[in-house]
Tab-separated table of C-alpha atoms in Angstrom:
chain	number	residue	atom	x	y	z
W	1497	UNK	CA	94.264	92.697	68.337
W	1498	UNK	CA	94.410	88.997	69.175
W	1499	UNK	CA	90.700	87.605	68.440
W	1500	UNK	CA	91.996	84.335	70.600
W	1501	UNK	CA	89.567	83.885	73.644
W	1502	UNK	CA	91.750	82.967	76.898
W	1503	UNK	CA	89.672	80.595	79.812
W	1504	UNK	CA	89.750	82.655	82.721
W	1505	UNK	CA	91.029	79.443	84.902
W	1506	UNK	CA	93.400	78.633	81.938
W	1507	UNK	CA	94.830	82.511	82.132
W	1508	UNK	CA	95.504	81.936	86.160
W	1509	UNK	CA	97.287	78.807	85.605
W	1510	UNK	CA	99.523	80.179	82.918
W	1511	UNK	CA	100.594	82.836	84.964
W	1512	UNK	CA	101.466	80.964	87.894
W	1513	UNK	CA	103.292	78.906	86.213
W	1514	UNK	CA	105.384	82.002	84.704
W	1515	UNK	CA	106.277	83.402	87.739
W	1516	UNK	CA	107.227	80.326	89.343
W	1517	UNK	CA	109.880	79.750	86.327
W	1518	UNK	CA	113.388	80.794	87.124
W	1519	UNK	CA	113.157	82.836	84.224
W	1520	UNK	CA	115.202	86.924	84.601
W	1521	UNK	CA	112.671	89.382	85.886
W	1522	UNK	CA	112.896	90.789	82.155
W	1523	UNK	CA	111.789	87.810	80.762
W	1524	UNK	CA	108.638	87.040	83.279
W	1525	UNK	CA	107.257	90.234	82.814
W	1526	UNK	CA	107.606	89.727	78.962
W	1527	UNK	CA	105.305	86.797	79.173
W	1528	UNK	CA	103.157	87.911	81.812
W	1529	UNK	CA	102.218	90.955	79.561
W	1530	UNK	CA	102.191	88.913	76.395
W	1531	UNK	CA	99.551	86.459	77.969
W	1532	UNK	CA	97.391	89.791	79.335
W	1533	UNK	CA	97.735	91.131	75.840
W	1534	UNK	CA	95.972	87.752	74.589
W	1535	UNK	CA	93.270	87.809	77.931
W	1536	UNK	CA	92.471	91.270	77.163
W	1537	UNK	CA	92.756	91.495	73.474
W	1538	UNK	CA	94.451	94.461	73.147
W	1539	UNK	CA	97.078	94.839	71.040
W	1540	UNK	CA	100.517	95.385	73.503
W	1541	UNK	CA	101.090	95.216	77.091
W	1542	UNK	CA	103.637	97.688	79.176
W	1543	UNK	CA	105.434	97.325	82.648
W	1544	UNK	CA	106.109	100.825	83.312
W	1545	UNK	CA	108.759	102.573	85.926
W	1546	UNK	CA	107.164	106.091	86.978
W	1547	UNK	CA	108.692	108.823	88.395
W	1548	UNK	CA	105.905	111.991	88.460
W	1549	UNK	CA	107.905	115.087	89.978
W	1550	UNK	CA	110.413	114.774	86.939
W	1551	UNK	CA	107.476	113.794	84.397
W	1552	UNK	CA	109.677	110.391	83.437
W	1553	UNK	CA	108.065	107.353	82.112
W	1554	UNK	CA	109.914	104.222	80.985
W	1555	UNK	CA	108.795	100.766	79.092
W	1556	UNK	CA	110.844	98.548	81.339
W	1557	UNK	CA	109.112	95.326	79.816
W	1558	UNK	CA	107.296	95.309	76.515
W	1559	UNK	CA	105.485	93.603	73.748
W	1560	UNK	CA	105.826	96.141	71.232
W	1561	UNK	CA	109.111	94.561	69.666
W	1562	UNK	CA	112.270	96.708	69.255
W	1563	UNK	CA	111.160	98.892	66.128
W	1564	UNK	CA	107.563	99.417	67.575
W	1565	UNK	CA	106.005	102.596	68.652
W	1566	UNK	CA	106.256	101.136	72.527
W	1567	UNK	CA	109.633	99.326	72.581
W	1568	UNK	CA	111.315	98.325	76.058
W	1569	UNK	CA	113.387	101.192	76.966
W	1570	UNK	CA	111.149	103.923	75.856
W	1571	UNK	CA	111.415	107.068	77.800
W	1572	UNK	CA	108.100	109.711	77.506
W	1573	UNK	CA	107.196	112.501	79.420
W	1574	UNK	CA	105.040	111.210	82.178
W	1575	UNK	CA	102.568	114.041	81.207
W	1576	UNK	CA	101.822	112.566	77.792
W	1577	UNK	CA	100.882	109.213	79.203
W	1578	UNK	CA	97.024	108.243	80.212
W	1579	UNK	CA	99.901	107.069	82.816
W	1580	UNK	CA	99.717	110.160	84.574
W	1581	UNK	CA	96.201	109.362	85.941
W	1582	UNK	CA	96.392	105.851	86.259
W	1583	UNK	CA	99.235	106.780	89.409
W	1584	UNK	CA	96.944	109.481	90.376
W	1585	UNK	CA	93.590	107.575	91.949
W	1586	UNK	CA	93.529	104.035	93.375
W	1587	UNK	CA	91.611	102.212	90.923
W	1588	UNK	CA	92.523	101.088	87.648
W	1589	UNK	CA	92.017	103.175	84.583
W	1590	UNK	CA	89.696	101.396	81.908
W	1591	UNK	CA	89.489	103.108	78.730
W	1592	UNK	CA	87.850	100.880	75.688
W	1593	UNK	CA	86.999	103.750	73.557
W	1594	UNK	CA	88.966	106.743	74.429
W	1595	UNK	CA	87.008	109.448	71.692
W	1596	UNK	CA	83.688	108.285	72.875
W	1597	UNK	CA	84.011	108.385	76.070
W	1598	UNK	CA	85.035	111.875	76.385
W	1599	UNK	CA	88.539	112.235	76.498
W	1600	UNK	CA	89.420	113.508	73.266
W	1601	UNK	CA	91.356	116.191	74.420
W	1602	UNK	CA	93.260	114.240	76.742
W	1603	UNK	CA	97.333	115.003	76.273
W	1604	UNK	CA	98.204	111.411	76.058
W	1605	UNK	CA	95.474	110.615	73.161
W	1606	UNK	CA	96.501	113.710	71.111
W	1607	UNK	CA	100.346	112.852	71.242
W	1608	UNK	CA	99.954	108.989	70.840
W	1609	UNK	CA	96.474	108.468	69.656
W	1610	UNK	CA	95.363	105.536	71.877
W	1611	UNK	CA	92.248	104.670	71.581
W	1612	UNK	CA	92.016	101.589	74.365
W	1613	UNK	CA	93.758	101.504	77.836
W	1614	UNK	CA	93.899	99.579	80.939
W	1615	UNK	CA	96.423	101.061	83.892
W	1616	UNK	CA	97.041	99.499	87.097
W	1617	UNK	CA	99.440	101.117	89.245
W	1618	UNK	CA	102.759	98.795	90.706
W	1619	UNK	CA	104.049	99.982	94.225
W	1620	UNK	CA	107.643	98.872	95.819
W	1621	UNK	CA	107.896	99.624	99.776
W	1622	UNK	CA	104.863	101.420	99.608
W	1623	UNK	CA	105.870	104.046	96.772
W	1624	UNK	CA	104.776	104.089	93.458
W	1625	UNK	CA	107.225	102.168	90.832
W	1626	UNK	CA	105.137	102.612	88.021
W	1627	UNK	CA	102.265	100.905	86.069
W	1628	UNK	CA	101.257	97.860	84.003
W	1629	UNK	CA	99.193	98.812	81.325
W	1630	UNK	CA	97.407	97.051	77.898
W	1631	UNK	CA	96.886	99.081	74.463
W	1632	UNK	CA	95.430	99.536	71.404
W	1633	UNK	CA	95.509	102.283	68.681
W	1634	UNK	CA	91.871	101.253	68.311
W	1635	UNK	CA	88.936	101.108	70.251
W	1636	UNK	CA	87.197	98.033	71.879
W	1637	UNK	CA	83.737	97.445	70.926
W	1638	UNK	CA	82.928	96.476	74.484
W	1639	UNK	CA	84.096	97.710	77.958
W	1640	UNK	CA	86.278	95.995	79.725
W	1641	UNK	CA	84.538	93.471	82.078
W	1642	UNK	CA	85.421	93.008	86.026
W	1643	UNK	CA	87.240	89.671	85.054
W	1644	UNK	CA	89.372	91.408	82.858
W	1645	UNK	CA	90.516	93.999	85.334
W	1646	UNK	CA	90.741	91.262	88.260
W	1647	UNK	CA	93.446	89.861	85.735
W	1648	UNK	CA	95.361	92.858	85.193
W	1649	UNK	CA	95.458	93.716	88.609
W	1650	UNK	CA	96.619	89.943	89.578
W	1651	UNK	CA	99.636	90.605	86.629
W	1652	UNK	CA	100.508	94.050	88.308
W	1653	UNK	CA	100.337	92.412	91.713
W	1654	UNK	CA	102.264	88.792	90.940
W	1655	UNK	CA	105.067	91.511	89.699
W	1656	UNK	CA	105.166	94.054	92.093
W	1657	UNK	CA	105.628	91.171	94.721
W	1658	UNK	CA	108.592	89.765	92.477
W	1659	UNK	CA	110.297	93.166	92.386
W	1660	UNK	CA	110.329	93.325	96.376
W	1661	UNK	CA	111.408	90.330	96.600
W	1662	UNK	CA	114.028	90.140	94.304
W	1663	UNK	CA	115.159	93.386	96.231
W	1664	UNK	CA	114.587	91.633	99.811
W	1665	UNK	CA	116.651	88.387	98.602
W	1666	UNK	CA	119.822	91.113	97.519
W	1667	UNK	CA	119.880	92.790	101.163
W	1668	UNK	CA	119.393	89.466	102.674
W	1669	UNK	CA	122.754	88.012	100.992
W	1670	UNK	CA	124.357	91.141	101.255
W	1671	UNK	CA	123.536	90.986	105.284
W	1672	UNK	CA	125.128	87.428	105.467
W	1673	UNK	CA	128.101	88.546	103.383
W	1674	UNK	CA	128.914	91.214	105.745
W	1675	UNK	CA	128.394	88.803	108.988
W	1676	UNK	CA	130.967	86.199	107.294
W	1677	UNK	CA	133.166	88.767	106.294
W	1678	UNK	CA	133.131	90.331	109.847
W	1679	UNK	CA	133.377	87.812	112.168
W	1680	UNK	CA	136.538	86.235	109.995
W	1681	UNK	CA	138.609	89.295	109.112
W	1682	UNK	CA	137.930	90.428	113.314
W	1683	UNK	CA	139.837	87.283	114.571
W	1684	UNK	CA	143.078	87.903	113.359
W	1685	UNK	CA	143.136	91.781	114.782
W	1686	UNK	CA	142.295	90.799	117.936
W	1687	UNK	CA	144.439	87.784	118.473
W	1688	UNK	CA	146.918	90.071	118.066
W	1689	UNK	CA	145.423	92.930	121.062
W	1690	UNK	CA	144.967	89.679	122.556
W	1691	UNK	CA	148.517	88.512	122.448
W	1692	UNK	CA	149.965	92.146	123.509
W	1693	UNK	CA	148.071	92.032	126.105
W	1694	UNK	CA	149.121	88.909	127.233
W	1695	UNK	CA	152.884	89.896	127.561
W	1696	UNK	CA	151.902	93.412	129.199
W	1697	UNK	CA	150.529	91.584	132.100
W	1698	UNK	CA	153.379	88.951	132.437
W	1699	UNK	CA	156.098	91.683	132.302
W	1700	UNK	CA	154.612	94.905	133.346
W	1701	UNK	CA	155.761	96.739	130.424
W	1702	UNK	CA	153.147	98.681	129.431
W	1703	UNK	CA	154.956	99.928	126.048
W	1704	UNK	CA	154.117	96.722	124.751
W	1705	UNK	CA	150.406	98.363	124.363
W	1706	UNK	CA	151.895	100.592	121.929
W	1707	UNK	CA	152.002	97.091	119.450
W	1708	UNK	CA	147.856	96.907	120.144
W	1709	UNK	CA	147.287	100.371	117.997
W	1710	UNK	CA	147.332	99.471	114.168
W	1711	UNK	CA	145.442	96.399	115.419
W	1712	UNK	CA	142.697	98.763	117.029
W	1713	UNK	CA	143.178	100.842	113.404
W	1714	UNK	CA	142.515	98.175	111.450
W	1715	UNK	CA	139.547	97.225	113.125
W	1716	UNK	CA	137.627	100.746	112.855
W	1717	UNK	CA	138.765	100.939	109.088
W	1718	UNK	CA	137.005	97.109	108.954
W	1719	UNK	CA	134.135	98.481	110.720
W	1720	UNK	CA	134.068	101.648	108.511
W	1721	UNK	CA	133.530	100.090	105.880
W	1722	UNK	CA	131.049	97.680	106.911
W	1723	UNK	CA	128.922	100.247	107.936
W	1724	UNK	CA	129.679	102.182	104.628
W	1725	UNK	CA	128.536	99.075	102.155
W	1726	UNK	CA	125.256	97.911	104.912
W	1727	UNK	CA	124.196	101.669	103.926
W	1728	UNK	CA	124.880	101.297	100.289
W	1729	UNK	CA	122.765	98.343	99.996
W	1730	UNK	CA	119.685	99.866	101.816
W	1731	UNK	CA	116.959	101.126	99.978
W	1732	UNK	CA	117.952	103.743	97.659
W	1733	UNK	CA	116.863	107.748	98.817
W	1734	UNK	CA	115.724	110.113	96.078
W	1735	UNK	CA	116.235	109.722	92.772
W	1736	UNK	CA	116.767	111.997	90.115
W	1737	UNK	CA	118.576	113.305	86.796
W	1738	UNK	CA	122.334	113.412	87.579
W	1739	UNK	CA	124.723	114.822	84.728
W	1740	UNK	CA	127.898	112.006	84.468
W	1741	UNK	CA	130.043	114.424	83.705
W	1742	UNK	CA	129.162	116.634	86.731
W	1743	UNK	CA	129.553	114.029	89.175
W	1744	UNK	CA	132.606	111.839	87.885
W	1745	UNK	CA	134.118	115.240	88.420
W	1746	UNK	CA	132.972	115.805	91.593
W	1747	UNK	CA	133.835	112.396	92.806
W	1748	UNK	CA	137.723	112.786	91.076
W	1749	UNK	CA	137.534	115.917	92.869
W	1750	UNK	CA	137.343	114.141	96.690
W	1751	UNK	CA	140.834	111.976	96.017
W	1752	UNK	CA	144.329	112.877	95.593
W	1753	UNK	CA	144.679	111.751	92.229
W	1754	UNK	CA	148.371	112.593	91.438
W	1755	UNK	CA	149.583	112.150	88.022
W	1756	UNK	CA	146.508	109.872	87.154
W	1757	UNK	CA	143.919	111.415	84.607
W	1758	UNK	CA	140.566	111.858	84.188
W	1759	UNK	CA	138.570	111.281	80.331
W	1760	UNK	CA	134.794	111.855	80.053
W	1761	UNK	CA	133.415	111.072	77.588
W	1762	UNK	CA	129.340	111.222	78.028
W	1763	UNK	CA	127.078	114.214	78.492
W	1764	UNK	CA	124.428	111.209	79.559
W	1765	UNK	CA	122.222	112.386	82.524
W	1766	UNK	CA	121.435	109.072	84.292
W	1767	UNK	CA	118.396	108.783	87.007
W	1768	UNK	CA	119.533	107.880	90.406
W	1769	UNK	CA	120.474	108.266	93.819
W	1770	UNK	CA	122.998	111.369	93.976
W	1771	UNK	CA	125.121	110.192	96.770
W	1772	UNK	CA	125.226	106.295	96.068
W	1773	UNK	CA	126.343	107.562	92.414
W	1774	UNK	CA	128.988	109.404	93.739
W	1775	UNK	CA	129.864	106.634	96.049
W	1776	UNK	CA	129.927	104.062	92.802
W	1777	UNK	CA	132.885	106.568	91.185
W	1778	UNK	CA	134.977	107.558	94.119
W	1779	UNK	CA	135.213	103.816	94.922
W	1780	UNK	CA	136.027	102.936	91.367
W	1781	UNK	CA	138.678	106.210	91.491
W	1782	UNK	CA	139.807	105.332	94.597
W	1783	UNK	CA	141.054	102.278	93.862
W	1784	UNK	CA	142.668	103.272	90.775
W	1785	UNK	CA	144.215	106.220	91.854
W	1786	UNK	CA	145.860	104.272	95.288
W	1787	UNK	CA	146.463	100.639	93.181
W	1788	UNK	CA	147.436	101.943	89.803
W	1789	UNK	CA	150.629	103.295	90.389
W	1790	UNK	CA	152.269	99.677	92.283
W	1791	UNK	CA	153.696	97.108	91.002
W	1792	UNK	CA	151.506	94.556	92.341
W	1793	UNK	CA	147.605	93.996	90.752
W	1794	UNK	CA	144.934	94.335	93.331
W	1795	UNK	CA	141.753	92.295	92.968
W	1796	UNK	CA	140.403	95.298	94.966
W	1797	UNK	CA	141.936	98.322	92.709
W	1798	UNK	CA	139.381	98.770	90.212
W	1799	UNK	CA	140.756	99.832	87.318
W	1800	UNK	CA	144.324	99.277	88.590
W	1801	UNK	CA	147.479	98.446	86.384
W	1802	UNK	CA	150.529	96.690	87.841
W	1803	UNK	CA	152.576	98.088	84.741
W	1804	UNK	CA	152.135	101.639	85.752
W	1805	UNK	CA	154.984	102.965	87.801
W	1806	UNK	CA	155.552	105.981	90.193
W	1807	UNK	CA	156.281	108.374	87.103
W	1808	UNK	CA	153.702	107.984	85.113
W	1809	UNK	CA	149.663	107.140	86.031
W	1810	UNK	CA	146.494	105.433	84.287
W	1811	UNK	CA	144.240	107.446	82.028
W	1812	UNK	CA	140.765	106.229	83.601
W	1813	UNK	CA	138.113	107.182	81.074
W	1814	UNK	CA	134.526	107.180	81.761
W	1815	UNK	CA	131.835	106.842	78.961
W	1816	UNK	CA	128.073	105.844	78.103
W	1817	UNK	CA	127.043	102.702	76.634
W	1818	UNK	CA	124.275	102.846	73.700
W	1819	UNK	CA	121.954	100.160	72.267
W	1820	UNK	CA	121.510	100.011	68.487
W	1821	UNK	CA	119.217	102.730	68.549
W	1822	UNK	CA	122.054	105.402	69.893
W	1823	UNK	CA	119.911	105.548	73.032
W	1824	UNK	CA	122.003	105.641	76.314
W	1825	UNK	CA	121.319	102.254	78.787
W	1826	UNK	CA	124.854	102.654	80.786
W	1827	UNK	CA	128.074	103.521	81.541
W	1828	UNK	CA	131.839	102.581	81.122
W	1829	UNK	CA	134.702	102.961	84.334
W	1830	UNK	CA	137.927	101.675	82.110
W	1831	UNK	CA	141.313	102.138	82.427
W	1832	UNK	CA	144.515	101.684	80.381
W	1833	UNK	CA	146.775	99.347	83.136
W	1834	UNK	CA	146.755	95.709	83.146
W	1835	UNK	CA	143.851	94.614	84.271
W	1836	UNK	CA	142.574	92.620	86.860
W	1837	UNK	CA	143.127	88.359	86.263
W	1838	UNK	CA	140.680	85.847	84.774
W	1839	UNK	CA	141.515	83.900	87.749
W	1840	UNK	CA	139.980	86.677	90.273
W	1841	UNK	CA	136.983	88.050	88.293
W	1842	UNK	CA	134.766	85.548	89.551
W	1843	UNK	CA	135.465	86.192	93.090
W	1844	UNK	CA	136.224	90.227	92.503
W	1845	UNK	CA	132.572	91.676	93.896
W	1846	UNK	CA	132.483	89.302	96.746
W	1847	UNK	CA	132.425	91.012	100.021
W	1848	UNK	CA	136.158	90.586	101.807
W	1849	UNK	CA	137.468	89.369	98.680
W	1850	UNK	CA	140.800	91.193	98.170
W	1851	UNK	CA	144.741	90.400	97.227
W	1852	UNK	CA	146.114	93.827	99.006
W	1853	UNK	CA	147.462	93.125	102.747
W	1854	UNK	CA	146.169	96.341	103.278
W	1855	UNK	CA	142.556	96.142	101.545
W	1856	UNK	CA	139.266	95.242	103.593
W	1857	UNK	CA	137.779	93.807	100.351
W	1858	UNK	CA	134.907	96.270	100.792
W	1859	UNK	CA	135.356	98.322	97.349
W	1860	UNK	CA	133.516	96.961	94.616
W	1861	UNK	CA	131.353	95.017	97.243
W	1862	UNK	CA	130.282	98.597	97.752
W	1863	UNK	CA	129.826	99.280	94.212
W	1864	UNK	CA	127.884	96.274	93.574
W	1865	UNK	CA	124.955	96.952	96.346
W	1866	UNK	CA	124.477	100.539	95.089
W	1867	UNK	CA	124.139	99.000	91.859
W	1868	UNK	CA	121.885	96.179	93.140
W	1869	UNK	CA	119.875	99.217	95.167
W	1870	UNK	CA	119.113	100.528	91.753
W	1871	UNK	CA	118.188	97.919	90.306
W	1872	UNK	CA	121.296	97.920	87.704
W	1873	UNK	CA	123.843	95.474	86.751
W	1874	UNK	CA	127.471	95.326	86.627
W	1875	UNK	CA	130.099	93.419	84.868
W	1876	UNK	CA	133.518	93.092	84.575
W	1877	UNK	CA	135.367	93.198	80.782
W	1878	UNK	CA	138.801	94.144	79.618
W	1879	UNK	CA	139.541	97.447	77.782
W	1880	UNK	CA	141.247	98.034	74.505
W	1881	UNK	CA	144.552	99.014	75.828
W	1882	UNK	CA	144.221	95.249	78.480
W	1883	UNK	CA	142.936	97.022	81.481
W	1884	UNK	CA	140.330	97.014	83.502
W	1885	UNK	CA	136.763	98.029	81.850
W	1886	UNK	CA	133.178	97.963	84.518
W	1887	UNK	CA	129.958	98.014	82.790
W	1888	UNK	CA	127.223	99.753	84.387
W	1889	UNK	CA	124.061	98.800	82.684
W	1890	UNK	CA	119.987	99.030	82.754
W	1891	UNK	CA	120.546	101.926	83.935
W	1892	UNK	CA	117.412	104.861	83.573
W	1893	UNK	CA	118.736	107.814	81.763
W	1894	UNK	CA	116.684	111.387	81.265
């Protein structure tokens, strides 16, 4: 433990000015729980993401360094966690001397053998996201006072506001994206009804409105997929363990693939939202599958290769991604074609953005706001064999 007294006033200021940096989420909660650890002197401070009906508990933020017993990343059964109860009531949990003050027996004390805790629950949109909690393996010699708890609470609150609005600023740019992308890619479709129109009425020939129906088609597939990335982007439904391999199949299973192939390579069971997830792969597939076999590269096909030809398709090969522990924290969409241009990856997840006459640009925007929904990130790379390669990452696995 830290024997460093903090100034409560001092404390306050310090974490103020935290949050106000422009600092990754990661890297404010880092320091927010580092300056709690000092305030509180305990020993290491947690940020927590909680989900009780599948007993999961993950470090998400951490001051227990990578080869500590409370590294970020940890997963733990919810029901060995002191946790578990902090979720449970409304108050925060204060525990300076866990064998004296009767809980002994408690799961979470016989599997870990914490002897001081402080729990404060975090809530996003009204549901529980988890906790932020302080630790010790040994006891305090004094409770913890009211100031002390008024200052964990204030760290659990300054960061459950930052998580919603992080998530409110991603749903407000995706809204204005869509707008944009709507109101430009609409002109040109109806200028042309327009136009038809036009010369129907001048010369009576009403064949002419045969010219105003892949105009009117192209619209509703515009529209279609507006509607299908506004959804993406909402707030994510119920989450919970979904094996990779099970659903990459079951997504390859919805397309007519042709000659392409499927590789899996993960037994991973990530957390999320079954449907968005399956969304994620079909759009990656899709675009593959209807892009890969051209001769002309697509900004908006995935993992498309402009050297494939009719007779032969991509291998697309999906895999998990592992820190230096072994311990998965993503996944892997790659393909063996030619990739997708330096000169487009920049632009390649904005919404519209697409090189294919026929594309509405919608694909990986798609992808990117069920990613954002979960609270994941996505990147672009190149594979071994030059194609295409998207990294899914802080991802929540079982």
């Amino acid at each position: 433990m830290t024997e460093t007294p903090i100034d409560p006033d001092e404390a306050r200021h310090e974490l103020y000015r935290i949050m106000k940096t422009d600092l990754p989420f990661e890297q404010k909660a880092a320091q927010a729980l580092e300056l709690g650890t000092r305030y509180l002197g305990v020993e290491n401070g947690h940020m927590t993401k909680i989900d009780a009906e599948t007993d999961y508990w993950k470090a998400t933020a951490s001051t227990d360094p990578i080869d500590g017993a409370f590294p970020p990343g940890l997963i733990l059964d919810l029901g060995t966690t002191y946790c578990r109860r902090t979720i449970a009531q409304d108050e925060p949990i204060a525990l300076h001397d866990v064998p004296n003050q009767g809980w002994e027996d408690d799961p979470a004390f016989e599997e870990h053998g914490l002897e001081c805790y402080h729990g404060t629950t975090i809530t996003v949109d009204d549901d529980v996201y988890g906790t932020v909690c302080f630790v010790s393996t040994g006891p305090r010699s004094d409770p913890f006072g009211s100031d002390e708890t008024m200052f964990a609470e204030l760290i659990a609150r300054m960061l459950e506001h930052e998580l919603e609005r992080r998530r409110t600023e991603a749903q407000i740019e995706q809204l204005d994206n869509f707008a944009s992308t709507v109101s430009h890619d609409l002109r040109s479709p109806l200028t042309v009804i327009q136009g038809w129109i036009e010369a129907t009425e001048q010369s009576a020939n009403i064949d002419y409105l045969r010219k105003v129906y892949p105009a009117v088609d192209r619209m509703q597939q515009l529209l279609d997929d507006v509607l299908a990335a506004a959804r993406s982007g909402q707030v994510i439904g119920t989450v919970e363990p979904i094996s990779l391999e099970t659903i990459t199949g079951t997504a390859w299973d919805q397309l007519e693939t042709g000659s392409h192939e499927l590789v899996v390579e993960t037994d991973a069971v990530a957390r999320a939202d079954q449907g968005r997830l399956q969304a994620v792969f079909e759009n990656l597939f899709r675009n593959a599958v209807e892009h890969g076999s051209t001769s002309s590269v697509s900004a908006e096909s995935v993992t498309s290769g402009s050297s494939s030809t009719s007779s032969g398709g991509l291998t697309i090969t999906v895999g998990d991604i592992r820190d230096a522990n072994g311990n998965p924290v993503g996944f892997y969409v790659e393909d063996d074609g030619c990739g997708i241009p330096e000169s487009d990856r920049e632009s390649i997840f904005e919404t519209g953005f697409t090189t294919s006459s026929l594309g509405t640009g919608f694909g990986l925007s798609i992808v990117q706001s069920i990613v954002t929904a979960h609270d994941w990130s996505i990147d672009l790379t190149e594979s071994e064999a030059g194609g295409a390669r998207f990294e899914i990452t802080n991802v929540d696995f079982q």
